[in-house]
Each structure stands twice: as C-alpha cells, then as structure tokens.
C-alpha cells in the first residue's frame, strides 16, 4: 500500500515497486493520476480514491484492498500536506488538517493493519516523516509538529515490535524535488547561501533507498 501515490515521493515509491513486480494498492485523492501511473500494469493495482484527512475513516478502504490483492506486506504511510506561512497567518483549520492527514491518518491505518501483520509474523510499516520533525523550520508550526509526532510514534513502534517479525522503517527526508517542495520553497526569500547550502534530493533516489531499506530489514 502506498498512500499519497498520485504525486511526489509517493508516486516515485509506487513506480519503484511497480518496476520490481509488486502488486500495489494506490491511495490518493486524484484517481486519474493513479490510473496514469499504473498504465499497462493496471492489473497489478488496486486504486483507492480517498481523502485521508478524514482520519476517522482513513482506514475504511483497507479491507477492500486486502480482498483485492491479499495480505499487506508493506504499508508506506506517505500522504501529507504542508502549509508554509507565519503561524499567526495560518488558520487553525489549516493546521488541524495537517495534523489529521500527516499524523492521525497514518496512525489509524497502521493500527488497523498491525494485528494481522503480527499474527502472520511479517510485514513492514514505512513512515515518511521529515527532517522538519527533527530540525524544525520557522513558518511550519503545524507541519513540524505533525512530522515530529509521526516520527516519534514510528520510532517507538519499532522498539515495541522487536521480535515479532514486523519491521518499521522511519524515513526522514530533507528537501526533495516535488511540487510540494517547490511550493514550500517559494514561500521563503531565497538567498545565495540558501540556494548553495540547502541540499535537494531526487524522489526516485529516495524511492530506491526506501525499497532497499524495506528489502534489507534495516532501520
């Protein structure tokens, strides 16, 4: 399962797994983009059009995915949004939606799938956190909190599941070339120093590292 599969990091991860022969459940709001991503491999994809910011219903589609493709081997919690503004200019509704989608939705999906993974003695949960959760950036009050929360939950779950056969991989990307990154960067005043000193990664490279990390079982 890859959430947020219609663009950015999620799309790159989905492409990588399709290239490696996996059957995929793709979850995002934009169905057409997921159909295009699946292309001639649509027979290996179960496509779910859903807005996961309604976190209380964020796992409603999981049982249908299992019925379509079988037990879930890998869950990639990737779906997320980012609002870059001064905190006083950010509405609480905007902030709350980030917490709902970036933190509560992945926790809801994880807790839905976890009992079956533990019972089978195998499975991997991949949480796409962010360096913003470790080195918070001004102008991302709610986003920083949402990603710090996901990272902390993910790290604690790894320790809890030691010995069960279920692997937890916590990913902390810095800036990665995506539409979301470009929009976020545009909200700041660029300087020569920021342009030269801020590394920007490639989504396909990150997707390869994630898939390899899952395969290796390393943290």
Coordinates of C-alpha atoms in Angstrom, one line a residue:
X1 CA 0.0 0.0 0.0
X2 CA 1.3 3.5 -0.9
X3 CA -0.7 6.5 0.3
X4 CA -0.3 9.8 -1.4
X5 CA 0.5 7.8 -4.5
X6 CA -0.6 10.4 -7.1
X7 CA 2.4 12.7 -6.9
X8 CA 5.8 13.4 -5.4
X9 CA 7.5 10.9 -3.1
X10 CA 4.5 8.5 -3.1
X11 CA 4.4 8.4 -6.9
X12 CA 8.1 7.7 -7.0
X13 CA 7.8 4.9 -4.5
X14 CA 4.9 3.4 -6.4
X15 CA 6.8 3.5 -9.6
X16 CA 9.8 1.7 -8.0
X17 CA 7.6 -1.1 -6.6
X18 CA 5.8 -1.5 -9.9
X19 CA 9.2 -1.8 -11.6
X20 CA 10.1 -4.5 -9.1
X21 CA 7.0 -6.5 -9.8
X22 CA 4.8 -5.8 -6.8
X23 CA 1.1 -5.7 -6.6
X24 CA 0.0 -2.3 -5.3
X25 CA -2.8 -0.6 -3.6
X26 CA -2.5 3.1 -4.6
X27 CA -4.3 5.6 -2.4
X28 CA -4.8 9.3 -3.1
X29 CA -7.4 11.9 -3.9
X30 CA -6.7 12.1 -7.6
X31 CA -7.8 8.9 -9.3
X32 CA -6.8 9.9 -12.8
X33 CA -3.2 10.4 -11.8
X34 CA -3.1 6.9 -10.2
X35 CA -4.6 5.3 -13.3
X36 CA -2.0 7.0 -15.4
X37 CA 0.7 5.9 -13.0
X38 CA -0.5 2.3 -13.2
X39 CA -0.5 2.4 -17.0
X40 CA -0.3 -1.0 -18.6
X41 CA 0.3 -2.6 -15.2
X42 CA -3.3 -1.7 -14.0
X43 CA -4.0 -5.4 -13.5
X44 CA -1.5 -5.3 -10.6
X45 CA -3.0 -2.3 -9.0
X46 CA -6.0 -1.7 -6.7
X47 CA -6.8 2.0 -6.9
X48 CA -8.5 3.8 -4.0
X49 CA -9.7 7.4 -4.3
X50 CA -9.8 8.8 -0.8
X51 CA -9.2 11.9 1.2
X52 CA -7.2 10.6 4.3
X53 CA -7.6 13.9 6.1
X54 CA -10.9 12.5 7.3
X55 CA -8.7 10.4 9.7
X56 CA -11.6 8.7 11.4
X57 CA -12.4 7.0 8.1
X58 CA -8.8 6.8 6.9
X59 CA -8.7 3.0 7.0
X60 CA -12.2 2.3 5.7
X61 CA -10.7 1.1 2.3
X62 CA -8.1 -1.3 3.8
X63 CA -10.3 -4.4 4.0
X64 CA -11.2 -3.9 0.3
X65 CA -7.6 -3.7 -0.6
X66 CA -6.9 -7.0 1.3
X67 CA -9.8 -8.6 -0.5
X68 CA -8.5 -7.4 -3.9
X69 CA -4.8 -8.3 -3.5
X70 CA -4.3 -10.3 -0.4
X71 CA -2.5 -9.6 2.9
X72 CA -0.5 -6.4 3.1
X73 CA 3.3 -7.0 3.1
X74 CA 4.3 -3.3 3.1
X75 CA 2.5 -0.2 4.1
X76 CA 4.0 3.1 3.1
X77 CA 2.5 6.0 5.1
X78 CA 3.4 8.8 2.7
X79 CA 0.3 11.0 2.2
X80 CA 0.8 14.5 3.6
X81 CA 0.3 18.2 3.1
X82 CA 2.5 21.2 4.0
X83 CA 1.4 24.8 4.8
X84 CA 4.3 27.3 4.9
X85 CA 3.1 30.6 6.5
X86 CA 3.7 32.5 9.6
X87 CA 1.9 30.9 12.4
X88 CA -0.3 34.0 13.0
X89 CA -1.3 33.9 9.3
X90 CA -2.3 30.2 9.4
X91 CA -5.8 29.3 10.3
X92 CA -6.4 26.7 12.9
X93 CA -8.4 24.7 10.3
X94 CA -5.3 24.6 8.0
X95 CA -3.2 23.5 10.9
X96 CA -5.6 20.9 12.1
X97 CA -5.9 19.3 8.6
X98 CA -2.1 18.9 8.6
X99 CA -2.2 17.0 11.9
X100 CA -5.1 14.9 10.7
X101 CA -3.5 13.9 7.4
X102 CA 0.2 13.8 8.4
X103 CA -0.1 12.2 11.8
X104 CA -3.5 10.8 12.7
X105 CA -4.3 9.1 9.4
X106 CA -1.1 7.1 9.2
X107 CA -1.5 6.0 12.9
X108 CA -5.1 5.0 12.1
X109 CA -4.1 2.9 9.1
X110 CA -1.1 1.4 11.0
X111 CA -3.2 0.3 13.9
X112 CA -5.8 -1.2 11.5
X113 CA -3.2 -3.4 9.8
X114 CA -0.9 -4.2 12.6
X115 CA -2.8 -7.1 14.3
X116 CA -2.7 -9.1 11.0
X117 CA 1.0 -8.4 10.4
X118 CA 1.8 -9.5 14.0
X119 CA -0.3 -12.6 13.6
X120 CA 1.5 -13.5 10.3
X121 CA 4.9 -12.7 11.9
X122 CA 5.9 -10.5 9.0
X123 CA 5.3 -7.2 7.3
X124 CA 6.8 -3.7 7.1
X125 CA 5.5 -0.3 8.0
X126 CA 7.2 2.6 6.3
X127 CA 6.6 6.1 7.8
X128 CA 7.6 9.1 5.7
X129 CA 8.4 11.6 8.5
X130 CA 10.6 14.6 7.7
X131 CA 13.7 16.4 8.8
X132 CA 11.3 19.1 9.8
X133 CA 10.3 16.9 12.7
X134 CA 14.0 16.8 13.9
X135 CA 15.2 20.3 12.8
X136 CA 12.0 22.4 12.8
X137 CA 11.9 25.2 10.3
X138 CA 10.2 28.6 11.1
X139 CA 7.0 29.1 9.2
X140 CA 5.8 25.4 9.5
X141 CA 4.4 25.4 13.1
X142 CA 1.8 22.6 12.5
X143 CA 3.8 20.7 9.8
X144 CA 6.8 20.4 12.2
X145 CA 4.5 19.1 14.9
X146 CA 2.8 16.7 12.6
X147 CA 6.0 15.1 11.3
X148 CA 7.7 15.1 14.7
X149 CA 4.6 13.2 16.0
X150 CA 4.7 10.6 13.2
X151 CA 8.5 10.1 13.6
X152 CA 8.2 9.6 17.4
X153 CA 5.3 7.2 17.0
X154 CA 7.2 5.2 14.3
X155 CA 10.4 5.0 16.4
X156 CA 8.6 3.8 19.5
X157 CA 6.6 1.2 17.5
X158 CA 9.9 -0.3 16.1
X159 CA 11.1 -1.0 19.6
X160 CA 7.7 -2.4 20.7
X161 CA 7.6 -4.8 17.7
X162 CA 11.1 -6.2 18.2
X163 CA 11.0 -9.9 17.9
X164 CA 7.6 -10.0 16.2
X165 CA 8.9 -10.2 12.6
X166 CA 7.3 -6.9 11.8
X167 CA 9.7 -4.2 10.6
X168 CA 9.3 -0.5 11.0
X169 CA 11.3 1.9 8.7
X170 CA 11.2 5.6 9.6
X171 CA 12.2 7.9 6.8
X172 CA 13.4 11.5 7.4
X173 CA 13.7 13.2 4.0
X174 CA 15.1 16.7 3.7
X175 CA 14.0 18.8 0.7
X176 CA 13.1 16.5 -2.2
X177 CA 12.2 17.8 -5.7
X178 CA 8.4 17.6 -5.8
X179 CA 5.6 20.1 -6.3
X180 CA 5.1 20.3 -2.6
X181 CA 8.8 21.2 -2.0
X182 CA 8.7 23.8 -4.8
X183 CA 5.6 25.4 -3.3
X184 CA 7.2 25.4 0.2
X185 CA 10.5 26.9 -1.1
X186 CA 8.7 29.6 -2.9
X187 CA 7.2 30.8 0.4
X188 CA 10.7 31.8 1.6
X189 CA 13.0 34.6 0.5
X190 CA 15.8 32.8 -1.4
X191 CA 19.4 33.9 -0.8
X192 CA 22.6 32.9 -2.4
X193 CA 23.6 31.0 0.8
X194 CA 20.3 29.1 1.0
X195 CA 20.5 28.2 -2.7
X196 CA 24.0 26.9 -2.4
X197 CA 23.9 25.3 1.0
X198 CA 20.4 23.6 1.1
X199 CA 20.7 20.1 -0.4
X200 CA 17.8 19.0 -2.6
X201 CA 17.2 15.3 -3.2
X202 CA 15.7 13.3 -6.0
X203 CA 12.4 11.5 -5.4
X204 CA 13.4 8.5 -7.5
X205 CA 16.7 8.1 -5.5
X206 CA 14.7 8.3 -2.2
X207 CA 12.2 5.7 -3.5
X208 CA 15.1 3.3 -4.3
X209 CA 16.6 3.8 -0.8
X210 CA 13.2 3.2 0.8
X211 CA 12.6 0.0 -1.2
X212 CA 16.1 -1.2 -0.5
X213 CA 15.6 -0.4 3.2
X214 CA 12.4 -2.5 3.3
X215 CA 14.1 -5.4 1.5
X216 CA 17.1 -5.3 3.8
X217 CA 15.1 -5.1 7.0
X218 CA 17.5 -2.4 8.3
X219 CA 16.2 0.6 10.4

